[in-house]
Amino acid sequence: MAKRSRVETELTVNQILDEAFKQILTIGFEAMSYTTLSAATGVSRTGISHHFPRKTEFLVRLDQRIGAFFIEGLDFTSITALERSWADVMRHPERKAVLQLFFCLCASTDENMKTFKSLDIVREAAVSHFAEVGCQCVEQLIGNSALVLLQDGQLHQEQATH
């Protein structure tokens, strides 16, 4: 078998990362697997694991993209606009998935996940626009989101048992 060029390898890695990003936002990080990625990209599971030996490496490589995607939905023109746009984010399934991912990773023991900074990007943007008040606002919004997501999770769990 001929050796692949650096360009071909980079294209394959980018194809895998694009699909991983899509799946994280649509089916969730937990449901995404080497099998689902292989089926969507046509790259073998072995080929994917060659580039990404651990599943969490997708998050490390996609961290900036995930943070940028989430922040695109936020309006930093005023604190009120930020709060309103955050509420809108909570109604947008793919952006809401970023928050679900963040809370899922809070319990992770993987050292790589301690460097996951997507929500820090949001906090930094709020601080740059509104100083400490922005930071406090985002922290409150994150806390409120955790409660909503917890409630949503409990509702789904209750519905599944009935």
PDB file of C-alpha atoms in Angstrom:
ATOM      1  CA  MET A   1       0.000   0.000   0.000  1.00  0.00           C
ATOM      2  CA  ALA A   2       1.393   3.383  -0.973  1.00  0.00           C
ATOM      3  CA  LYS A   3       2.176   5.866   1.736  1.00  0.00           C
ATOM      4  CA  ARG A   4      -0.346   8.702   1.978  1.00  0.00           C
ATOM      5  CA  SER A   5       0.811  12.256   1.458  1.00  0.00           C
ATOM      6  CA  ARG A   6       0.717  14.815   4.233  1.00  0.00           C
ATOM      7  CA  VAL A   7      -2.067  16.673   2.377  1.00  0.00           C
ATOM      8  CA  GLU A   8      -4.185  13.507   2.091  1.00  0.00           C
ATOM      9  CA  THR A   9      -3.683  12.789   5.765  1.00  0.00           C
ATOM     10  CA  GLU A  10      -4.651  16.335   6.706  1.00  0.00           C
ATOM     11  CA  LEU A  11      -7.783  16.127   4.548  1.00  0.00           C
ATOM     12  CA  THR A  12      -8.780  12.868   6.234  1.00  0.00           C
ATOM     13  CA  VAL A  13      -8.204  14.288   9.719  1.00  0.00           C
ATOM     14  CA  ASN A  14     -10.254  17.378   8.858  1.00  0.00           C
ATOM     15  CA  GLN A  15     -13.046  15.218   7.436  1.00  0.00           C
ATOM     16  CA  ILE A  16     -13.131  13.217  10.675  1.00  0.00           C
ATOM     17  CA  LEU A  17     -13.079  16.367  12.815  1.00  0.00           C
ATOM     18  CA  ASP A  18     -15.886  17.960  10.787  1.00  0.00           C
ATOM     19  CA  GLU A  19     -18.045  14.891  11.275  1.00  0.00           C
ATOM     20  CA  ALA A  20     -17.135  14.635  14.958  1.00  0.00           C
ATOM     21  CA  PHE A  21     -18.177  18.275  15.432  1.00  0.00           C
ATOM     22  CA  LYS A  22     -21.478  17.603  13.676  1.00  0.00           C
ATOM     23  CA  GLN A  23     -22.166  14.488  15.747  1.00  0.00           C
ATOM     24  CA  ILE A  24     -21.246  16.143  19.051  1.00  0.00           C
ATOM     25  CA  LEU A  25     -23.860  18.804  18.321  1.00  0.00           C
ATOM     26  CA  THR A  26     -26.552  16.469  16.999  1.00  0.00           C
ATOM     27  CA  ILE A  27     -26.328  13.098  18.734  1.00  0.00           C
ATOM     28  CA  GLY A  28     -24.029  14.130  21.588  1.00  0.00           C
ATOM     29  CA  PHE A  29     -20.503  13.251  22.600  1.00  0.00           C
ATOM     30  CA  GLU A  30     -21.567  10.148  24.503  1.00  0.00           C
ATOM     31  CA  ALA A  31     -23.418   8.680  21.479  1.00  0.00           C
ATOM     32  CA  MET A  32     -20.666   9.590  19.018  1.00  0.00           C
ATOM     33  CA  SER A  33     -18.343   6.647  18.462  1.00  0.00           C
ATOM     34  CA  TYR A  34     -15.670   5.406  16.108  1.00  0.00           C
ATOM     35  CA  THR A  35     -18.425   3.352  14.482  1.00  0.00           C
ATOM     36  CA  THR A  36     -20.745   6.332  13.888  1.00  0.00           C
ATOM     37  CA  LEU A  37     -17.821   8.390  12.590  1.00  0.00           C
ATOM     38  CA  SER A  38     -16.698   5.578  10.302  1.00  0.00           C
ATOM     39  CA  ALA A  39     -20.192   5.122   8.885  1.00  0.00           C
ATOM     40  CA  ALA A  40     -20.502   8.850   8.148  1.00  0.00           C
ATOM     41  CA  THR A  41     -17.010   9.445   6.745  1.00  0.00           C
ATOM     42  CA  GLY A  42     -16.120   6.159   5.075  1.00  0.00           C
ATOM     43  CA  VAL A  43     -12.863   6.120   7.059  1.00  0.00           C
ATOM     44  CA  SER A  44     -12.316   2.811   8.849  1.00  0.00           C
ATOM     45  CA  ARG A  45     -12.581   2.659  12.630  1.00  0.00           C
ATOM     46  CA  THR A  46      -8.907   1.686  12.680  1.00  0.00           C
ATOM     47  CA  GLY A  47      -8.040   4.696  10.532  1.00  0.00           C
ATOM     48  CA  ILE A  48      -9.959   7.004  12.852  1.00  0.00           C
ATOM     49  CA  SER A  49      -8.348   5.545  15.962  1.00  0.00           C
ATOM     50  CA  HIS A  50      -4.938   5.940  14.330  1.00  0.00           C
ATOM     51  CA  HIS A  51      -5.466   9.720  14.241  1.00  0.00           C
ATOM     52  CA  PHE A  52      -7.508   9.909  17.465  1.00  0.00           C
ATOM     53  CA  PRO A  53      -6.465   7.102  19.839  1.00  0.00           C
ATOM     54  CA  ARG A  54      -8.789   8.368  22.588  1.00  0.00           C
ATOM     55  CA  LYS A  55     -12.271   9.723  22.081  1.00  0.00           C
ATOM     56  CA  THR A  56     -11.570  12.790  24.214  1.00  0.00           C
ATOM     57  CA  GLU A  57      -8.939  13.908  21.710  1.00  0.00           C
ATOM     58  CA  PHE A  58     -11.800  15.039  19.461  1.00  0.00           C
ATOM     59  CA  LEU A  59     -12.823  17.547  22.117  1.00  0.00           C
ATOM     60  CA  VAL A  60      -9.292  18.805  22.578  1.00  0.00           C
ATOM     61  CA  ARG A  61      -8.957  19.408  18.832  1.00  0.00           C
ATOM     62  CA  LEU A  62     -12.460  20.905  18.499  1.00  0.00           C
ATOM     63  CA  ASP A  63     -12.439  23.054  21.640  1.00  0.00           C
ATOM     64  CA  GLN A  64     -11.976  26.410  19.884  1.00  0.00           C
ATOM     65  CA  ARG A  65     -14.533  25.547  17.197  1.00  0.00           C
ATOM     66  CA  ILE A  66     -17.097  24.475  19.787  1.00  0.00           C
ATOM     67  CA  GLY A  67     -16.549  27.660  21.802  1.00  0.00           C
ATOM     68  CA  ALA A  68     -16.817  29.853  18.711  1.00  0.00           C
ATOM     69  CA  PHE A  69     -20.013  28.092  17.634  1.00  0.00           C
ATOM     70  CA  PHE A  70     -21.616  28.699  21.017  1.00  0.00           C
ATOM     71  CA  ILE A  71     -20.546  32.339  21.223  1.00  0.00           C
ATOM     72  CA  GLU A  72     -21.961  33.051  17.742  1.00  0.00           C
ATOM     73  CA  GLY A  73     -25.426  32.729  19.265  1.00  0.00           C
ATOM     74  CA  LEU A  74     -24.793  35.341  21.954  1.00  0.00           C
ATOM     75  CA  ASP A  75     -25.434  39.083  21.806  1.00  0.00           C
ATOM     76  CA  PHE A  76     -22.917  41.148  23.782  1.00  0.00           C
ATOM     77  CA  THR A  77     -24.454  44.575  23.131  1.00  0.00           C
ATOM     78  CA  SER A  78     -25.788  44.754  26.709  1.00  0.00           C
ATOM     79  CA  ILE A  79     -26.250  42.541  29.744  1.00  0.00           C
ATOM     80  CA  THR A  80     -29.962  42.288  28.964  1.00  0.00           C
ATOM     81  CA  ALA A  81     -29.203  41.306  25.361  1.00  0.00           C
ATOM     82  CA  LEU A  82     -26.723  38.701  26.620  1.00  0.00           C
ATOM     83  CA  GLU A  83     -29.308  37.215  28.972  1.00  0.00           C
ATOM     84  CA  ARG A  84     -31.976  37.187  26.247  1.00  0.00           C
ATOM     85  CA  SER A  85     -29.634  35.619  23.693  1.00  0.00           C
ATOM     86  CA  TRP A  86     -28.566  32.990  26.246  1.00  0.00           C
ATOM     87  CA  ALA A  87     -32.234  32.051  26.667  1.00  0.00           C
ATOM     88  CA  ASP A  88     -32.443  31.732  22.872  1.00  0.00           C
ATOM     89  CA  VAL A  89     -29.352  29.487  22.920  1.00  0.00           C
ATOM     90  CA  MET A  90     -31.141  27.218  25.377  1.00  0.00           C
ATOM     91  CA  ARG A  91     -33.880  26.731  22.767  1.00  0.00           C
ATOM     92  CA  HIS A  92     -31.376  25.917  19.990  1.00  0.00           C
ATOM     93  CA  PRO A  93     -30.605  22.173  20.272  1.00  0.00           C
ATOM     94  CA  GLU A  94     -27.114  22.306  18.764  1.00  0.00           C
ATOM     95  CA  ARG A  95     -25.940  25.233  20.894  1.00  0.00           C
ATOM     96  CA  LYS A  96     -27.605  23.723  23.945  1.00  0.00           C
ATOM     97  CA  ALA A  97     -25.537  20.596  23.217  1.00  0.00           C
ATOM     98  CA  VAL A  98     -22.394  22.628  23.964  1.00  0.00           C
ATOM     99  CA  LEU A  99     -23.671  23.287  27.480  1.00  0.00           C
ATOM    100  CA  GLN A 100     -24.649  19.646  27.913  1.00  0.00           C
ATOM    101  CA  LEU A 101     -21.156  18.662  26.824  1.00  0.00           C
ATOM    102  CA  PHE A 102     -19.595  21.079  29.296  1.00  0.00           C
ATOM    103  CA  PHE A 103     -21.568  19.680  32.215  1.00  0.00           C
ATOM    104  CA  CYS A 104     -20.870  16.118  31.109  1.00  0.00           C
ATOM    105  CA  LEU A 105     -17.141  16.891  31.115  1.00  0.00           C
ATOM    106  CA  CYS A 106     -17.232  18.442  34.583  1.00  0.00           C
ATOM    107  CA  ALA A 107     -17.202  14.937  36.028  1.00  0.00           C
ATOM    108  CA  SER A 108     -14.486  13.680  33.692  1.00  0.00           C
ATOM    109  CA  THR A 109     -11.275  12.384  35.192  1.00  0.00           C
ATOM    110  CA  ASP A 110      -9.460  12.649  31.860  1.00  0.00           C
ATOM    111  CA  GLU A 111      -6.606  15.142  32.176  1.00  0.00           C
ATOM    112  CA  ASN A 112      -7.209  16.372  28.620  1.00  0.00           C
ATOM    113  CA  MET A 113     -10.656  17.550  29.625  1.00  0.00           C
ATOM    114  CA  LYS A 114      -9.271  19.909  32.225  1.00  0.00           C
ATOM    115  CA  THR A 115      -8.066  21.977  29.270  1.00  0.00           C
ATOM    116  CA  PHE A 116     -11.519  22.152  27.624  1.00  0.00           C
ATOM    117  CA  LYS A 117     -12.066  25.911  27.476  1.00  0.00           C
ATOM    118  CA  SER A 118     -15.218  26.479  25.410  1.00  0.00           C
ATOM    119  CA  LEU A 119     -17.161  28.169  28.209  1.00  0.00           C
ATOM    120  CA  ASP A 120     -14.094  30.125  29.275  1.00  0.00           C
ATOM    121  CA  ILE A 121     -14.232  31.732  25.821  1.00  0.00           C
ATOM    122  CA  VAL A 122     -17.765  32.935  26.613  1.00  0.00           C
ATOM    123  CA  ARG A 123     -16.735  34.196  30.043  1.00  0.00           C
ATOM    124  CA  GLU A 124     -13.750  36.070  28.570  1.00  0.00           C
ATOM    125  CA  ALA A 125     -15.971  37.704  25.946  1.00  0.00           C
ATOM    126  CA  ALA A 126     -18.414  38.825  28.641  1.00  0.00           C
ATOM    127  CA  VAL A 127     -15.565  40.243  30.744  1.00  0.00           C
ATOM    128  CA  SER A 128     -14.144  42.106  27.746  1.00  0.00           C
ATOM    129  CA  HIS A 129     -17.543  43.720  27.117  1.00  0.00           C
ATOM    130  CA  PHE A 130     -18.852  44.253  30.655  1.00  0.00           C
ATOM    131  CA  ALA A 131     -15.931  43.707  33.075  1.00  0.00           C
ATOM    132  CA  GLU A 132     -16.769  41.852  36.292  1.00  0.00           C
ATOM    133  CA  VAL A 133     -20.529  42.286  35.798  1.00  0.00           C
ATOM    134  CA  GLY A 134     -20.221  40.262  32.575  1.00  0.00           C
ATOM    135  CA  CYS A 135     -18.384  37.470  34.349  1.00  0.00           C
ATOM    136  CA  GLN A 136     -21.022  37.343  37.083  1.00  0.00           C
ATOM    137  CA  CYS A 137     -23.796  37.321  34.465  1.00  0.00           C
ATOM    138  CA  VAL A 138     -22.262  34.407  32.545  1.00  0.00           C
ATOM    139  CA  GLU A 139     -21.648  32.437  35.743  1.00  0.00           C
ATOM    140  CA  GLN A 140     -25.285  32.942  36.731  1.00  0.00           C
ATOM    141  CA  LEU A 141     -26.446  31.922  33.260  1.00  0.00           C
ATOM    142  CA  ILE A 142     -24.270  28.794  33.395  1.00  0.00           C
ATOM    143  CA  GLY A 143     -25.763  27.904  36.778  1.00  0.00           C
ATOM    144  CA  ASN A 144     -29.302  28.482  35.531  1.00  0.00           C
ATOM    145  CA  SER A 145     -28.534  26.383  32.471  1.00  0.00           C
ATOM    146  CA  ALA A 146     -27.331  23.548  34.668  1.00  0.00           C
ATOM    147  CA  LEU A 147     -30.652  23.577  36.493  1.00  0.00           C
ATOM    148  CA  VAL A 148     -32.620  23.583  33.221  1.00  0.00           C
ATOM    149  CA  LEU A 149     -30.531  20.774  31.759  1.00  0.00           C
ATOM    150  CA  LEU A 150     -30.870  18.764  34.947  1.00  0.00           C
ATOM    151  CA  GLN A 151     -34.618  19.249  34.884  1.00  0.00           C
ATOM    152  CA  ASP A 152     -34.736  18.291  31.189  1.00  0.00           C
ATOM    153  CA  GLY A 153     -32.727  15.161  31.957  1.00  0.00           C
ATOM    154  CA  GLN A 154     -35.036  14.209  34.795  1.00  0.00           C
ATOM    155  CA  LEU A 155     -38.098  14.747  32.613  1.00  0.00           C
ATOM    156  CA  HIS A 156     -36.672  12.497  29.895  1.00  0.00           C
ATOM    157  CA  GLN A 157     -35.783   9.880  32.479  1.00  0.00           C
ATOM    158  CA  GLU A 158     -39.276  10.007  34.018  1.00  0.00           C
ATOM    159  CA  GLN A 159     -40.900   9.749  30.588  1.00  0.00           C
ATOM    160  CA  ALA A 160     -38.767   6.726  29.735  1.00  0.00           C
ATOM    161  CA  THR A 161     -39.883   4.864  32.848  1.00  0.00           C
ATOM    162  CA  HIS A 162     -43.622   5.472  32.283  1.00  0.00           C
TER     163      HIS A 162
END
